[in-house]
Short mmCIF file of C-alpha atoms and ligand atoms in Angstrom, two decimals:
data_model
loop_
_atom_site.label_atom_id
_atom_site.label_comp_id
_atom_site.label_asym_id
_atom_site.label_seq_id
_atom_site.Cartn_x
_atom_site.Cartn_y
_atom_site.Cartn_z
CA MET A 217 126.26 92.59 100.58
CA GLY A 218 126.70 89.94 97.70
CA PRO A 219 125.63 90.06 94.37
CA GLN A 220 123.34 86.51 95.37
CA THR A 221 121.85 88.20 98.63
CA ALA A 222 121.27 92.04 96.77
CA THR A 223 118.80 90.49 93.99
CA ARG A 224 116.39 87.98 96.27
CA PRO A 225 113.27 88.74 97.39
CA MET A 226 112.82 90.22 101.24
CA ARG A 227 112.36 87.03 103.41
CA LEU A 228 108.88 87.93 105.62
CA SER A 229 110.72 87.99 108.39
CA GLU A 230 112.90 90.83 106.74
CA ARG A 231 109.45 92.08 105.75
CA ALA A 232 108.44 92.57 108.75
CA ASP A 233 111.97 93.46 110.62
CA GLU A 234 111.16 96.91 107.13
CA LEU A 235 107.79 96.93 108.69
CA GLU A 236 109.38 97.81 112.27
CA HIS A 237 111.36 100.48 111.61
CA GLN A 238 109.43 102.34 109.57
CA MET A 239 106.83 102.14 111.88
CA MET A 240 109.93 103.20 115.22
CA HIS A 241 110.45 106.20 112.80
CA GLU A 242 106.72 107.07 112.03
CA LEU A 243 107.26 107.54 115.83
CA ASN A 244 109.88 109.74 116.25
CA GLU A 245 111.92 106.39 117.62
CA LYS A 246 109.96 105.66 120.11
CA ILE A 247 108.96 102.61 121.19
CA ALA A 248 104.59 101.40 121.10
CA THR A 249 103.35 98.97 123.28
CA LYS A 250 100.37 97.31 123.23
CA SER A 251 98.06 96.49 126.23
CA LEU A 252 97.23 92.27 127.37
CA LEU A 253 93.53 93.64 125.98
CA PHE A 254 94.97 93.85 122.71
CA TYR A 255 96.97 90.44 122.56
CA LEU A 256 93.43 88.77 124.24
CA GLY A 257 91.54 89.70 121.06
CA ASP A 258 93.18 87.95 119.10
CA GLY A 259 93.40 84.79 121.46
CA LYS A 260 96.27 85.88 123.05
CA ARG A 261 97.45 85.73 126.65
CA THR A 262 100.76 87.89 127.06
CA THR A 263 101.42 91.56 127.12
CA ASP A 264 104.59 93.67 125.33
CA ASN A 265 107.45 92.90 127.64
CA GLY A 266 109.44 95.73 128.50
CA ALA A 267 113.14 94.85 128.13
CA ALA A 268 112.35 92.77 125.88
CA LEU A 269 111.41 95.51 124.00
CA GLN A 270 114.11 97.81 124.39
CA ALA A 271 116.39 95.25 123.86
CA GLN A 272 115.17 94.59 120.50
CA ASN A 273 115.34 98.12 119.32
CA PRO A 274 118.71 99.45 121.73
CA GLY A 275 118.92 103.18 122.15
CA LYS A 276 114.80 103.43 122.14
CA TYR A 277 112.45 104.63 124.36
CA PHE A 278 109.28 104.03 125.61
CA LEU A 279 106.56 105.90 124.07
CA MET A 280 105.08 108.21 127.35
CA GLY A 281 102.58 110.06 126.21
CA HIS A 282 100.32 110.49 122.33
CA ASP A 283 100.88 108.18 119.59
CA PRO A 284 101.76 109.56 116.12
CA ARG A 285 99.93 106.77 113.92
CA LEU A 286 96.14 108.33 115.66
CA PRO A 287 95.22 112.13 115.28
CA LYS A 288 96.34 114.47 117.96
CA LEU A 289 93.94 115.91 120.30
CA PRO A 290 93.93 118.83 121.57
CA ASP A 291 94.85 119.87 124.68
CA LYS A 292 92.09 119.93 125.97
CA PRO A 293 89.58 117.58 123.76
CA THR A 294 86.15 117.73 124.75
CA LEU A 295 83.50 114.67 123.24
CA LEU A 296 83.47 116.44 120.22
CA ASP A 297 87.15 116.00 119.51
CA PHE A 298 86.65 111.67 121.04
CA LEU A 299 83.73 111.60 118.97
CA LYS A 300 85.19 113.27 115.87
CA HIS A 301 89.19 111.17 116.02
CA ARG A 302 88.62 108.30 118.28
CA PHE A 303 85.84 106.94 117.81
CA ALA A 304 85.23 103.80 115.45
CA SER A 305 83.57 106.20 112.22
CA THR A 306 80.37 102.77 111.88
CA SER A 307 79.56 103.28 115.36
CA LEU A 308 79.35 107.00 115.15
CA ASN A 309 77.18 106.99 112.23
CA HIS A 310 75.14 104.04 114.46
CA LEU A 311 74.92 106.61 117.14
CA LEU A 312 73.47 109.20 114.85
CA GLN A 313 71.44 107.92 113.11
CA SER A 314 69.65 106.46 116.19
CA ALA A 315 69.37 110.23 117.64
CA THR A 316 67.72 111.91 114.69
CA LEU A 317 65.58 109.03 115.14
CA ALA A 318 64.64 109.73 118.84
CA LEU A 319 64.76 114.24 117.86
CA LYS A 320 62.63 113.18 114.97
CA ALA A 321 60.13 111.42 117.65
CA GLY A 322 60.04 114.06 119.32
CA HIS A 323 61.79 112.87 122.38
CA GLY A 324 63.28 115.62 124.49
CA GLU A 325 66.76 116.37 125.14
CA LYS A 326 67.91 113.66 127.48
CA VAL A 327 66.34 110.95 125.83
CA VAL A 328 68.03 112.70 122.41
CA LEU A 329 71.41 112.79 124.36
CA ALA A 330 71.42 108.64 125.78
CA CYS A 331 70.72 107.85 122.32
CA LEU A 332 73.96 109.59 120.93
CA LEU A 333 76.04 108.55 123.09
CA HIS A 334 74.73 104.57 124.53
CA ASP A 335 76.50 102.87 122.18
CA ILE A 336 79.73 104.94 123.49
CA ALA A 337 81.88 101.70 124.46
CA VAL A 338 81.09 100.60 121.55
CA ALA A 339 82.26 103.20 118.84
CA GLY A 340 84.99 104.10 121.55
CA PHE A 341 86.54 101.38 123.98
CA ILE A 342 84.98 97.81 124.37
CA ARG A 343 82.28 96.10 122.95
CA CYS A 344 81.40 93.61 126.18
CA ASP A 345 79.15 94.72 128.60
CA HIS A 346 79.23 98.09 126.22
CA GLY A 347 76.18 99.91 128.70
CA TYR A 348 78.38 99.52 131.73
CA TRP A 349 81.24 100.86 130.79
CA GLY A 350 79.94 103.90 128.63
CA ALA A 351 77.66 104.61 132.05
CA GLN A 352 81.03 105.22 134.20
CA LEU A 353 82.62 106.97 130.87
CA ILE A 354 79.43 110.16 130.80
CA GLU A 355 78.72 109.32 134.17
CA PRO A 356 80.03 112.56 135.81
CA TYR A 357 79.39 114.87 132.58
CA VAL A 358 75.67 113.49 131.83
CA ASP A 359 72.39 114.40 134.41
CA GLU A 360 71.44 110.80 136.12
CA GLU A 361 68.94 110.13 133.69
CA VAL A 362 70.71 109.94 130.86
CA SER A 363 73.74 107.66 131.92
CA TRP A 364 72.08 105.23 133.88
CA ALA A 365 69.77 104.56 130.13
CA VAL A 366 72.69 103.57 129.02
CA ARG A 367 73.90 101.17 131.08
CA VAL A 368 70.68 99.42 131.69
CA HIS A 369 69.76 99.59 127.64
CA GLN A 370 73.01 96.66 128.39
CA ALA A 371 70.16 94.71 129.76
CA LEU A 372 66.60 95.93 128.32
CA ARG A 373 67.53 95.27 124.68
CA PHE A 374 66.92 91.20 125.10
CA PHE A 375 63.38 91.83 126.28
CA PRO A 376 60.59 92.69 124.73
CA ASP A 377 57.83 95.57 125.63
CA GLU A 378 55.51 95.33 123.22
CA SER A 379 53.66 97.97 124.27
CA ALA A 380 56.89 100.15 124.21
CA GLY A 381 57.14 99.58 120.56
CA TYR A 382 60.33 97.08 121.40
CA LYS A 383 60.69 93.73 120.13
CA TYR A 384 62.74 91.17 120.59
CA PRO A 385 65.78 92.01 117.57
CA ASP A 386 65.69 89.89 114.27
CA ALA A 387 69.08 90.87 114.31
CA TYR A 388 69.60 89.41 117.55
CA ARG A 389 68.17 85.69 116.51
CA LYS A 390 70.60 86.05 113.66
CA TYR A 391 73.84 87.52 115.52
CA PHE A 392 73.65 85.37 118.77
CA GLY A 393 70.72 81.74 117.00
CA PRO A 394 67.02 81.17 118.52
CA ASP A 395 68.34 79.80 121.84
CA TYR A 396 70.49 83.05 123.00
CA ARG A 397 69.20 83.86 126.81
CA PRO A 398 70.97 87.09 128.84
CA GLU A 399 73.66 85.90 131.76
CA PRO A 400 71.85 85.51 135.15
CA TYR A 401 72.92 89.05 135.46
CA ILE A 402 71.84 90.71 132.93
CA GLU A 403 68.05 88.66 134.21
CA GLU A 404 68.07 90.06 137.21
CA GLU A 405 69.56 93.93 136.13
CA TYR A 406 66.54 94.12 133.86
CA LYS A 407 63.77 93.18 136.80
CA ARG A 408 65.10 96.22 138.63
CA ALA A 409 65.09 98.11 136.00
CA ARG A 410 61.56 97.51 135.56
CA GLN A 411 60.65 99.12 138.66
CA HIS A 412 63.29 102.54 138.32
CA LYS A 413 61.85 105.59 137.56
CA TYR A 414 63.58 105.81 134.68
CA TYR A 415 62.71 102.95 132.37
CA MET A 416 61.49 104.48 130.03
CA THR A 417 64.02 106.75 128.85
CA ALA A 418 66.25 103.44 129.11
CA ARG A 419 63.73 101.70 126.86
CA LEU A 420 64.04 104.91 124.44
CA ILE A 421 67.87 103.70 123.95
CA CYS A 422 66.39 100.57 122.16
CA VAL A 423 63.74 101.66 120.32
CA ASN A 424 66.15 103.93 118.74
CA ASP A 425 68.11 101.15 118.53
CA VAL A 426 68.19 98.71 116.43
CA TYR A 427 66.87 100.35 113.84
CA ALA A 428 69.23 101.85 113.46
CA PHE A 429 72.04 100.32 111.22
CA ASP A 430 71.22 101.94 108.09
CA PRO A 431 74.97 102.70 105.82
CA ASN A 432 73.34 104.63 103.39
CA ALA A 433 72.14 107.10 105.92
CA VAL A 434 72.85 110.42 105.59
CA VAL A 435 74.12 111.82 109.25
CA SER A 436 76.26 114.15 110.44
CA ILE A 437 76.70 115.31 114.53
CA ASP A 438 76.80 118.88 113.84
CA ASN A 439 73.34 118.74 114.19
CA PHE A 440 73.54 117.64 117.78
CA VAL A 441 76.24 120.13 118.51
CA ASP A 442 74.11 122.51 120.28
CA ILE A 443 72.19 119.52 122.34
CA ILE A 444 75.85 117.81 123.68
CA GLY A 445 76.19 121.77 124.26
CA ARG A 446 73.60 122.10 126.97
CA ASN A 447 73.44 118.69 128.19
CA PHE A 448 77.08 117.53 128.84
CA ARG A 449 78.82 119.34 131.00
CA GLN A 450 82.61 119.61 129.09
CA PRO A 451 84.97 120.23 131.43
CA LYS A 452 87.07 122.84 130.98
CA GLU A 453 90.47 121.58 131.64
CA GLY A 454 89.28 119.18 129.03
CA LEU A 455 88.20 115.23 129.50
CA GLY A 456 91.08 113.05 130.60
CA PHE A 457 92.21 115.93 132.47
CA ASP A 458 89.42 117.35 135.15
CA SER A 459 90.36 114.33 137.96
CA THR A 460 87.05 112.19 138.50
CA SER A 461 86.10 109.53 138.23
CA SER A 462 86.37 108.39 134.21
CA SER A 463 89.21 110.72 133.72
CA HIS A 464 91.67 108.59 133.44
CA MET A 465 89.06 106.60 130.73
CA TRP A 466 89.57 109.08 128.59
CA ARG A 467 93.61 109.38 128.87
CA THR A 468 93.67 105.83 127.95
CA LEU A 469 91.63 106.20 124.80
CA ASN A 470 93.43 109.48 124.36
CA TRP A 471 96.57 107.14 124.64
CA PRO A 472 95.88 103.71 124.03
CA THR A 473 99.22 102.96 123.58
CA ARG A 474 101.44 104.42 126.26
CA PHE A 475 103.75 102.16 127.82
CA LEU A 476 102.53 102.65 131.58
FE1 LIG B 200 74.15 98.57 122.78
FE1 LIG B 201 73.40 101.01 119.35
#
């Protein structure tokens, strides 16, 4: 390398190469890959091309397990491990505030747990249709009243029920505009839910939800450890390793950049 090239500032592409090299090192020489969904989130319809990536990183293998950039979960991870080490902390705060409101209002443990887990998909997986994803994640481990309520709050939150103390949220007018109308499938879900025996559990999620966004609120997961212990059937093999209908979802959350 000549003296001129040694002193000139690094080009952007070179800096990117260096960063990538550094990341690779931190990954113990393994190549982490991103799924289509990560790219769709940036408006790109693409996914990592295995052969091309390996050609750019000769001699390297793909990551097939834990991503060292993330906190390592125990071999038998519990719900608390995922809450503490995978879920977005701001969303976790919202869930804790919501559950705290339900606790203070004197609701039963199923309602409190439903409030604690109602946005588990937003906090830990995906926003779109979060009620459905969240319910699917927890279904094998909680009473059907809890997972049903989590699923259906997706629809109920768009429809007021003044008799239960729930108005259409001002925040939604602000977020989605005054003319926003939910999709027909959401309206159909709402109509079915109104007739259901667990309607009020799902409605109470909404009641304890919209006010639970105080950035200064001090809340702790410690207050809910016992309620989780009594109402969430933690598998002895660990979440992800127990062969239920949602084990693969927990594994994906544990190892989001695994090649296959
Ligand atoms: Fe929600
Ligand atoms: Fe919420």
